[in-house]
PDB file of C-alpha atoms in Angstrom:
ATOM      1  CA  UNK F 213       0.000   0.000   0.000  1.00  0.00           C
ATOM      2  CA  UNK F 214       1.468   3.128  -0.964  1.00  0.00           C
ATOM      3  CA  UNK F 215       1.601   6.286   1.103  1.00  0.00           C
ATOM      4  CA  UNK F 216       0.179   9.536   0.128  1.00  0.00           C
ATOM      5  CA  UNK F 217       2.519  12.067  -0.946  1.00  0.00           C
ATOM      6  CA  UNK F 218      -0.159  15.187  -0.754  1.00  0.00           C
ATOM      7  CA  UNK F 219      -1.692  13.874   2.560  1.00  0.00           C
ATOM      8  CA  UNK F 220      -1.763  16.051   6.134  1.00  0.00           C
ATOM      9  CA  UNK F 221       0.820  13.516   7.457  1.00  0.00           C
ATOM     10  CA  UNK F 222       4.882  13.229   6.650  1.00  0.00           C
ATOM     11  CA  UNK F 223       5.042  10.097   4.673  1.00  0.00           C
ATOM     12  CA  UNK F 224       6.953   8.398   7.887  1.00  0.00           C
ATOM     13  CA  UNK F 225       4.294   8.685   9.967  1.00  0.00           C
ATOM     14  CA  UNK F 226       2.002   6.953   7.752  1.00  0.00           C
ATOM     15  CA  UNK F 227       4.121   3.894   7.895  1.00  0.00           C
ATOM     16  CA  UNK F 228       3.991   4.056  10.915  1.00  0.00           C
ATOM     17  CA  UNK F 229       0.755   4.482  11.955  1.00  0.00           C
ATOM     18  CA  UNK F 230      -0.274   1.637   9.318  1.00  0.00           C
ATOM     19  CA  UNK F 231       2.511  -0.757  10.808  1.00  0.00           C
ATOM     20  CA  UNK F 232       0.871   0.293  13.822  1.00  0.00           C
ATOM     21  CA  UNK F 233      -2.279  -0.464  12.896  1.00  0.00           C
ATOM     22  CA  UNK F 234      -0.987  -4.028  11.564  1.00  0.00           C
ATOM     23  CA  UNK F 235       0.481  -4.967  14.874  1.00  0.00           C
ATOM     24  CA  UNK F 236      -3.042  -3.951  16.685  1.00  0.00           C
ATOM     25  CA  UNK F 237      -4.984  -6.139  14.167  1.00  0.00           C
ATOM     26  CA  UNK F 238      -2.804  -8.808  14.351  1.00  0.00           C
ATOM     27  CA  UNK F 239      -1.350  -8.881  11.105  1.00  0.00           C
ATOM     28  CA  UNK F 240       2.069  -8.134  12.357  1.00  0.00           C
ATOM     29  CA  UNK F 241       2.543 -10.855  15.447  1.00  0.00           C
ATOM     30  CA  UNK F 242       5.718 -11.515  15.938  1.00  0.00           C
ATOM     31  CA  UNK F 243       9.079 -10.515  13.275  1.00  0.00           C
ATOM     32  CA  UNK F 244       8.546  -7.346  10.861  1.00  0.00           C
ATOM     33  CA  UNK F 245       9.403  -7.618   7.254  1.00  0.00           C
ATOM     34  CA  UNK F 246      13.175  -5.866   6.322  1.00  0.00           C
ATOM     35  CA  UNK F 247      13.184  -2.400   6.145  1.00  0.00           C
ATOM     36  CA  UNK F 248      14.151  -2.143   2.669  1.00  0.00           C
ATOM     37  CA  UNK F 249      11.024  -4.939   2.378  1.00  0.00           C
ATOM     38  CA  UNK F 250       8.409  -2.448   4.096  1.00  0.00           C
ATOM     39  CA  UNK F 251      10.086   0.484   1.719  1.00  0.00           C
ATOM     40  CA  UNK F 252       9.563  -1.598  -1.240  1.00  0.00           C
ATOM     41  CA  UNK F 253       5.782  -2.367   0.049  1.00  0.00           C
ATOM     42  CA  UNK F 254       5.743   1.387   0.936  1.00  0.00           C
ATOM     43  CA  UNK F 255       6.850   2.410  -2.061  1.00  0.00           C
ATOM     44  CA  UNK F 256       8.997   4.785  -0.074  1.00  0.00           C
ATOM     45  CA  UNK F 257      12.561   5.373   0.107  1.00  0.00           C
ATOM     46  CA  UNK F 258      14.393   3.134   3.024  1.00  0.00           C
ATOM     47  CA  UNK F 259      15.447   5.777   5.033  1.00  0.00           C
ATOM     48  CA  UNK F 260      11.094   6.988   5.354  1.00  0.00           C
ATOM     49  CA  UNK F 261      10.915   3.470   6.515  1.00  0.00           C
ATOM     50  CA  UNK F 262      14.056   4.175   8.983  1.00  0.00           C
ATOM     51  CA  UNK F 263      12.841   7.265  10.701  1.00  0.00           C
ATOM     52  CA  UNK F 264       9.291   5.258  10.652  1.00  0.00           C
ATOM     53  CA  UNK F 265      10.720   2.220  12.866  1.00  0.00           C
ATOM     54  CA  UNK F 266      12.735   4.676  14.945  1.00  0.00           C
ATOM     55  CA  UNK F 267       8.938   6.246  16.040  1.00  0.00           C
ATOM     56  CA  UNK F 268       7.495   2.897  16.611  1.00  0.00           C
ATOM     57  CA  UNK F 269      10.370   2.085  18.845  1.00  0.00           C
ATOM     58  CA  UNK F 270      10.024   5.371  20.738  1.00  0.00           C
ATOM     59  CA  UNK F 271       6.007   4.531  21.305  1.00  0.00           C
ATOM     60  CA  UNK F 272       7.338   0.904  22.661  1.00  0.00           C
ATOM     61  CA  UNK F 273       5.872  -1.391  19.973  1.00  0.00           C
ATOM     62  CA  UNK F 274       8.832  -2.738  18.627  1.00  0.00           C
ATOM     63  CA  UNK F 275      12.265  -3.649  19.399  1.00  0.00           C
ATOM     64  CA  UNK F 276      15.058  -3.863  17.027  1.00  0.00           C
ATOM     65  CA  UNK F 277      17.853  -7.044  18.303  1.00  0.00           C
ATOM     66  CA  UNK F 278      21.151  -6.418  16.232  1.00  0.00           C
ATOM     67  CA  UNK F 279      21.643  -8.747  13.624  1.00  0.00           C
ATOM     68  CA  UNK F 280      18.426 -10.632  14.275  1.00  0.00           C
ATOM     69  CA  UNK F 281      15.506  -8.070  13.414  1.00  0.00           C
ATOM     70  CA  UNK F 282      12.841  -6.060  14.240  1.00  0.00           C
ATOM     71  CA  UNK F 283      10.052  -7.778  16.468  1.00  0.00           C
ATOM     72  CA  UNK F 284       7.065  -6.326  18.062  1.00  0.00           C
ATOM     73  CA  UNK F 285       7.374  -5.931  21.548  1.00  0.00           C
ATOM     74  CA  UNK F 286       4.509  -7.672  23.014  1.00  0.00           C
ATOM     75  CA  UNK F 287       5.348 -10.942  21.595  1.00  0.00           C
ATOM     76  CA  UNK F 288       8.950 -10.927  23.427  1.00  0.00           C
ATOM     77  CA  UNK F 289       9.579 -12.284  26.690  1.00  0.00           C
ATOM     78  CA  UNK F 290       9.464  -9.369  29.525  1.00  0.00           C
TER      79      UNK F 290
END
């Protein structure tokens, strides 16, 4: 699903409030798709997709583990 260029919102914070909104429904339960995936999906450059996974981890619903990948947070062990 492309993002809208000409909407109210930066084009990062669309992905992330529809990555968001995947991990809420439950499409998104455990390990996110690569970056440069989600960009492709996106149709966004990778670094929109960066600074869009760098707001998810700041509202706590996902954690990135160094050369294993990006998982949302609620499916980890506390």
């Amino acid at each position: 699903m492309p993002v809208n260029p000409y909407g109210r919102d930066h084009s990062y914070v669309q992905v992330a409030d529809d990555v968001a909104r995947r991990i809420d429904a439950g499409e998104i339960t455990l390990k996110l798709p690569s970056e440069r995936a989600l960009a492709e999906e996106y149709q966004v450059a990778y670094t929109t997709v960066r600074h869009a996974m760098q707001i998810l981890r700041e509202r706590g619903l996902i954690v990135t583990i160094h050369g294993r990948g990006t998982f949302v947070a609620a499916s980890l062990p506390q």
